[in-house]
PDB file of C-alpha atoms in Angstrom:
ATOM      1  CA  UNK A 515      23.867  44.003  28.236  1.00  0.00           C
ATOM      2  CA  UNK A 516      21.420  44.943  25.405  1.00  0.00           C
ATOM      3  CA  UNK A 517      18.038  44.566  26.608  1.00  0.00           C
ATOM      4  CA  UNK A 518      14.694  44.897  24.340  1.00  0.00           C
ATOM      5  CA  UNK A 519      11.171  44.801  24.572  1.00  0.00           C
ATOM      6  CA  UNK A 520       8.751  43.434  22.198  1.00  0.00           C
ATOM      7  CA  UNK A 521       5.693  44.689  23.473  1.00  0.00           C
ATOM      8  CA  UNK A 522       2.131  43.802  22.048  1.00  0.00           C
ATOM      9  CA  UNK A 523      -1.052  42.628  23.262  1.00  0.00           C
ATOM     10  CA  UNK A 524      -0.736  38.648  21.821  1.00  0.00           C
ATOM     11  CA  UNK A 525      -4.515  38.459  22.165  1.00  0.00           C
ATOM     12  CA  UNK A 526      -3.675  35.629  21.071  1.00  0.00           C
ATOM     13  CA  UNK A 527      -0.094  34.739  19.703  1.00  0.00           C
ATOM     14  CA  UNK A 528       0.573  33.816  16.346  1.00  0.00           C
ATOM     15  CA  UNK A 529       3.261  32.661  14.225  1.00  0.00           C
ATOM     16  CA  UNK A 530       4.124  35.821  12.915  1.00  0.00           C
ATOM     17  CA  UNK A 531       4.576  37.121  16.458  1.00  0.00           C
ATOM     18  CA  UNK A 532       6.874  34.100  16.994  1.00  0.00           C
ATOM     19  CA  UNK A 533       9.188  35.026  13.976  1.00  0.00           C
ATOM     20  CA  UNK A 534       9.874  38.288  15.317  1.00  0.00           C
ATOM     21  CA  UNK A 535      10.388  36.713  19.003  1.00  0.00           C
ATOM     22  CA  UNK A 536      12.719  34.166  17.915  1.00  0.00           C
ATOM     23  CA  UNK A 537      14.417  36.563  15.227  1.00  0.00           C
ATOM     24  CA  UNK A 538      14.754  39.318  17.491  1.00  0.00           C
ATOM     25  CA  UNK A 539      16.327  37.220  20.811  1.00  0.00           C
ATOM     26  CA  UNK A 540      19.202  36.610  18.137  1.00  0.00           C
ATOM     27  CA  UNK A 541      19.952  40.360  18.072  1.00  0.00           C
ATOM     28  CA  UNK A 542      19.618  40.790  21.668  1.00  0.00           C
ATOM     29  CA  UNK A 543      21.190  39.815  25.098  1.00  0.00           C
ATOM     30  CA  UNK A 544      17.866  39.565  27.009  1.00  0.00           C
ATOM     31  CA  UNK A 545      14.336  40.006  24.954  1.00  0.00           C
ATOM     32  CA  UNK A 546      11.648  40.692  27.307  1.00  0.00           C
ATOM     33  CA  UNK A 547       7.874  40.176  25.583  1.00  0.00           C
ATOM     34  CA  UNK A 548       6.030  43.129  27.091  1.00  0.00           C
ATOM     35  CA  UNK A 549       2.467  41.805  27.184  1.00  0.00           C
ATOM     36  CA  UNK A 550      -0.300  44.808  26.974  1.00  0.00           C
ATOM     37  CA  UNK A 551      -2.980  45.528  29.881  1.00  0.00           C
ATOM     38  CA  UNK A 552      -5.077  47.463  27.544  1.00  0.00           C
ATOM     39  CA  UNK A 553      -8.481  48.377  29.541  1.00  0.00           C
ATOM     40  CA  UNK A 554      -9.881  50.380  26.425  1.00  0.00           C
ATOM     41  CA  UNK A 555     -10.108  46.498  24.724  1.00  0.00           C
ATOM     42  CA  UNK A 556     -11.679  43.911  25.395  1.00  0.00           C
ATOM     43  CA  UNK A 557      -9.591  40.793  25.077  1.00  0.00           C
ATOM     44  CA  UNK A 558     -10.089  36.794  24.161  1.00  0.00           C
ATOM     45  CA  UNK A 559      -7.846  36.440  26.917  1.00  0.00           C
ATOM     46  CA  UNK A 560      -6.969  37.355  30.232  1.00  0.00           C
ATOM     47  CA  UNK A 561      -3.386  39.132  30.428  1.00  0.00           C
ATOM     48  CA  UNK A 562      -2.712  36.388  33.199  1.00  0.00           C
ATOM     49  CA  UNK A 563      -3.891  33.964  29.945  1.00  0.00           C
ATOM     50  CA  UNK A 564      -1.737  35.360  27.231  1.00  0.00           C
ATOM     51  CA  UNK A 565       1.596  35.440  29.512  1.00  0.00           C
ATOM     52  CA  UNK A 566       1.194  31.848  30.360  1.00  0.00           C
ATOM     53  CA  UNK A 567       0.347  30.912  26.436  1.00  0.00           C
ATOM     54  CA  UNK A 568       3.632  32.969  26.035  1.00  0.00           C
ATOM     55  CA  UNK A 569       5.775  31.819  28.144  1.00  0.00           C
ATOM     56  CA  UNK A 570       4.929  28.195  27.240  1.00  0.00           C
ATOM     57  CA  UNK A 571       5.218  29.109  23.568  1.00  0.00           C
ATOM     58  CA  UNK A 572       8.879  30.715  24.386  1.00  0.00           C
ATOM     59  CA  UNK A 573      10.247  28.318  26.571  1.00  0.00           C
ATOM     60  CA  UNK A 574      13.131  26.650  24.362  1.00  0.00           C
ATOM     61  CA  UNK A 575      14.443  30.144  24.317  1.00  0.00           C
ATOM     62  CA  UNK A 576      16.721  31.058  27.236  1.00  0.00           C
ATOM     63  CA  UNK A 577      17.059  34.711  26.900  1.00  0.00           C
ATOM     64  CA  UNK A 578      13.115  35.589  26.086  1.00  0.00           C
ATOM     65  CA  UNK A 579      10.960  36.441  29.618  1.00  0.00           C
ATOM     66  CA  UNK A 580       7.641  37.095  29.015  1.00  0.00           C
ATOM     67  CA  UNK A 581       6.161  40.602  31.610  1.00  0.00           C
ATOM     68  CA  UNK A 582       2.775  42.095  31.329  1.00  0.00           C
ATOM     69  CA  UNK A 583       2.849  45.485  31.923  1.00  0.00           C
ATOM     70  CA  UNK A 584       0.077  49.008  31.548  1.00  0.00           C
ATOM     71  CA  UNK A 585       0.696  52.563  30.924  1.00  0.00           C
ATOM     72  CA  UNK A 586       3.343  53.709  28.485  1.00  0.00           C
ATOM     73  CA  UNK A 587       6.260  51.521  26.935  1.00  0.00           C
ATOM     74  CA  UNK A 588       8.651  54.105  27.292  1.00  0.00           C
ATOM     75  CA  UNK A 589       7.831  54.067  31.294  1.00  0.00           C
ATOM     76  CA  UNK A 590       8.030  49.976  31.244  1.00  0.00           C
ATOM     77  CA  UNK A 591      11.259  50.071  28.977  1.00  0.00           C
ATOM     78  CA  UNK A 592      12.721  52.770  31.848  1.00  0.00           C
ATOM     79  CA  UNK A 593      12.218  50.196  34.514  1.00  0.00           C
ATOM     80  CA  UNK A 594      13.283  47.129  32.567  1.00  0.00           C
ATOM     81  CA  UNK A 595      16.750  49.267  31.914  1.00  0.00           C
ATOM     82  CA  UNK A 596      16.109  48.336  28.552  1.00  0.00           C
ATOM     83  CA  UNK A 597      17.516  50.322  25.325  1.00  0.00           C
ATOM     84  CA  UNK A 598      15.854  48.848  22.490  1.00  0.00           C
ATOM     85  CA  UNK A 599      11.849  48.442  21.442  1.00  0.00           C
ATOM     86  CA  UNK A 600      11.192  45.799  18.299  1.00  0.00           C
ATOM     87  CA  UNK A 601       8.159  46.012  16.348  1.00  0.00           C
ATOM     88  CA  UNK A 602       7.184  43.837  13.513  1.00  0.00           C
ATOM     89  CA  UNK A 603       5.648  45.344  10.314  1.00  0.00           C
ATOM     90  CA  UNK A 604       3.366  43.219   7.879  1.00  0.00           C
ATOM     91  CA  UNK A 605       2.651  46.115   5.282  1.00  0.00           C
ATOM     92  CA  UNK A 606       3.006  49.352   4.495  1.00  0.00           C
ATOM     93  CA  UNK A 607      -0.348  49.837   6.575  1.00  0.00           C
ATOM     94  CA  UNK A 608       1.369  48.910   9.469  1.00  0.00           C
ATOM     95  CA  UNK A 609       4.457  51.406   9.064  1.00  0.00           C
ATOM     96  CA  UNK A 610       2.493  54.432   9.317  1.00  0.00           C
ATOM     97  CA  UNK A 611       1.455  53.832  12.555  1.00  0.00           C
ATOM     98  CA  UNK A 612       4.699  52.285  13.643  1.00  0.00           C
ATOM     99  CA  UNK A 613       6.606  54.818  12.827  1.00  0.00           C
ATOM    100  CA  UNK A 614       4.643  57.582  14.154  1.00  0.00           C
ATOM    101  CA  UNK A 615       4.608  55.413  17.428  1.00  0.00           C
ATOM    102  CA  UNK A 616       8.106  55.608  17.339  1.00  0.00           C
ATOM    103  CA  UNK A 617       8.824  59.154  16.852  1.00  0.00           C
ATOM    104  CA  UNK A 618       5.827  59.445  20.009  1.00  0.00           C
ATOM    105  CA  UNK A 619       8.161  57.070  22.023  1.00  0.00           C
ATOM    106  CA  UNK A 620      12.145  58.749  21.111  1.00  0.00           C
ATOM    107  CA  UNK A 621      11.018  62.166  21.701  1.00  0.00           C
ATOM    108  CA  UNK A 622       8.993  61.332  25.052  1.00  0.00           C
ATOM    109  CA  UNK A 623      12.442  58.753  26.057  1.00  0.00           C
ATOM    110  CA  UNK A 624      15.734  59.840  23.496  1.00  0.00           C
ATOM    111  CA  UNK A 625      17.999  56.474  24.894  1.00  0.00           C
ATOM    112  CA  UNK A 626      15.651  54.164  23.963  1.00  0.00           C
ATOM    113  CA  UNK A 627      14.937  53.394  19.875  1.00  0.00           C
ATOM    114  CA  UNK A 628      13.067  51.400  18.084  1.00  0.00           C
ATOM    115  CA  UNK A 629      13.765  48.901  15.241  1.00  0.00           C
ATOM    116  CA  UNK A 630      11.355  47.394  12.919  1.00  0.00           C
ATOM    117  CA  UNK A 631      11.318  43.992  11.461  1.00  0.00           C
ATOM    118  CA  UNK A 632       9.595  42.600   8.787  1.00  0.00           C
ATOM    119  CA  UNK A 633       8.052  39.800   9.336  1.00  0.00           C
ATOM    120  CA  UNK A 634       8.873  36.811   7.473  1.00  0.00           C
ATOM    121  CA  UNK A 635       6.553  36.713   3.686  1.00  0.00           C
ATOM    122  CA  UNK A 636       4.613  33.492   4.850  1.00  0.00           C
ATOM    123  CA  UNK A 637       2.994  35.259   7.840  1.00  0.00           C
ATOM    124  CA  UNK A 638       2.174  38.642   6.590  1.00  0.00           C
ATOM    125  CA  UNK A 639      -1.082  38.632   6.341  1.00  0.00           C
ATOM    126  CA  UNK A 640      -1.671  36.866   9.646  1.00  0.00           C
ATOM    127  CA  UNK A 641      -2.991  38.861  12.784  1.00  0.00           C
ATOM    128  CA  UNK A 642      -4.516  37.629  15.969  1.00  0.00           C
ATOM    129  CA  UNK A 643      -8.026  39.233  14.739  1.00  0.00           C
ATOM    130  CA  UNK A 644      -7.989  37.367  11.956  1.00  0.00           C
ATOM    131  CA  UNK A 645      -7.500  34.070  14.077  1.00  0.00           C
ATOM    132  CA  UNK A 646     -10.108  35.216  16.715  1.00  0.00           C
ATOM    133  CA  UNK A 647     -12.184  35.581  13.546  1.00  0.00           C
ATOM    134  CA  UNK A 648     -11.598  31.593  11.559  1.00  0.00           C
ATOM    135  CA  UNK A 649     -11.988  30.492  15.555  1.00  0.00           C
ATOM    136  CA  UNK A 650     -14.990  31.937  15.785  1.00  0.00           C
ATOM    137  CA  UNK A 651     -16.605  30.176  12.574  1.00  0.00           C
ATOM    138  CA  UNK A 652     -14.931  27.058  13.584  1.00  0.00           C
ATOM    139  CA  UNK A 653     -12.116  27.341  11.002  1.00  0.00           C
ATOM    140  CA  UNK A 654      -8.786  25.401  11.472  1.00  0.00           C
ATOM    141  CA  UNK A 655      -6.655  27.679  12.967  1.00  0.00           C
ATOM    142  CA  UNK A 656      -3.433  25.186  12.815  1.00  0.00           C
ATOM    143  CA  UNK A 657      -1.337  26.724  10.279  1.00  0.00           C
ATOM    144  CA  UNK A 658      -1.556  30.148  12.077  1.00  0.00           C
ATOM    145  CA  UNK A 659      -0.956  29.578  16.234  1.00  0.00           C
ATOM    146  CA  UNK A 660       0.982  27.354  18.334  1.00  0.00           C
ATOM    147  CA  UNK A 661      -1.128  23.684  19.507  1.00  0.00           C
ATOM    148  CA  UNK A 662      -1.325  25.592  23.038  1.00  0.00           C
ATOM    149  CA  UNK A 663      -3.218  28.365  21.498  1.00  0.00           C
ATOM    150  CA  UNK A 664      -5.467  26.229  19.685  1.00  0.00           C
ATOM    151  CA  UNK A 665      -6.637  24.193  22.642  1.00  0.00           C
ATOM    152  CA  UNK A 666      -6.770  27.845  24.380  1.00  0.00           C
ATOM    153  CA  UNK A 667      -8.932  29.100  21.953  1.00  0.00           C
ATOM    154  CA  UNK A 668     -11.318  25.944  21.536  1.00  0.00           C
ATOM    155  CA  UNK A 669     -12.353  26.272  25.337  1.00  0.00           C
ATOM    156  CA  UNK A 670     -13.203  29.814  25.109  1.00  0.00           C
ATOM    157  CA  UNK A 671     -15.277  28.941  21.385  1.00  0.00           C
ATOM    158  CA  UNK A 672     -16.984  26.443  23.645  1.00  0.00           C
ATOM    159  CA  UNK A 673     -17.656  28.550  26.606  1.00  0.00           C
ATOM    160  CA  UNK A 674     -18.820  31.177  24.160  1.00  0.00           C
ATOM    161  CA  UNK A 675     -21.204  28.964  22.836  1.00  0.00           C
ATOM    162  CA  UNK A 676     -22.690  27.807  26.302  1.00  0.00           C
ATOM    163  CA  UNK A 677     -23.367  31.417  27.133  1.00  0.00           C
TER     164      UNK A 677
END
């Protein structure tokens, strides 16, 4: 069984991180969404949030599960016995990083590798920051995030706003 891990923080989820979710499950036996607890950040959403958001978002496909997990990937791809790690690239910006991330990753774990895909030309220039960012000036946020995300992000613009 080929087993991979798409691992990211989803704070929140986008389109973009969808096309690589639903492209990637099609190369895959089992994709598991590795969702980040990253205490140096300080996230629109809970990590209890985002895996909900995500695993309603991912629902209509069977072989996605959606874990949150801390520390490093190559520790929670060990004990998911998985063999593969997908990132998604935008730009050129992002490949840099990626790919030193990935070198970090093979020479701290050799049996596990990463693949990149690019993600598909109408969402590369979509991130979650930039959607935190429209949501925050009370942009419409529609063509970039799931409905669930929307109504997610409207009650935390709202209790924002109370505060």
């Amino acid at each position: 069984m080929l087993r991979a891990i798409y691992p990211g923080s989803f704070d929140p989820v986008t389109f973009g991180h969808l096309d690589i979710i639903t492209r990637s499950a099609k190369l895959v036996d089992e994709l598991i969404v590795g969702v980040l607890v990253n205490n140096a950040k300080t996230p629109l959403f809970s990590v209890e949030e985002r895996v909900k958001i995500l695993e309603n978002t991912v629902e209509n496909i069977p072989n996605v599960k959606v874990i949150p997990f801390e520390g490093l990937l190559v520790d929670f791809a060990r004990k998911m016995k998985a063999r593969m790690i997908v990132r998604g690239l935008r730009a050129i910006t992002d490949f840099e990083y990626e790919l030193q991330m990935a070198q970090t990753n093979h020479k701290l774990e050799r049996e596990i590798e990463t693949i990149f895909l690019t993600t598909s030309l109408e969402y590369s220039y979509l991130s979650s920051s930039t959607v935190k960012e429209v949501a925050a000036f009370g942009g419409d946020i529609s063509q970039f995030v799931p409905d669930i995300v929307i109504e997610r992000m409207q009650e935390k613009m709202d209790e924002r706003r109370r505060v």
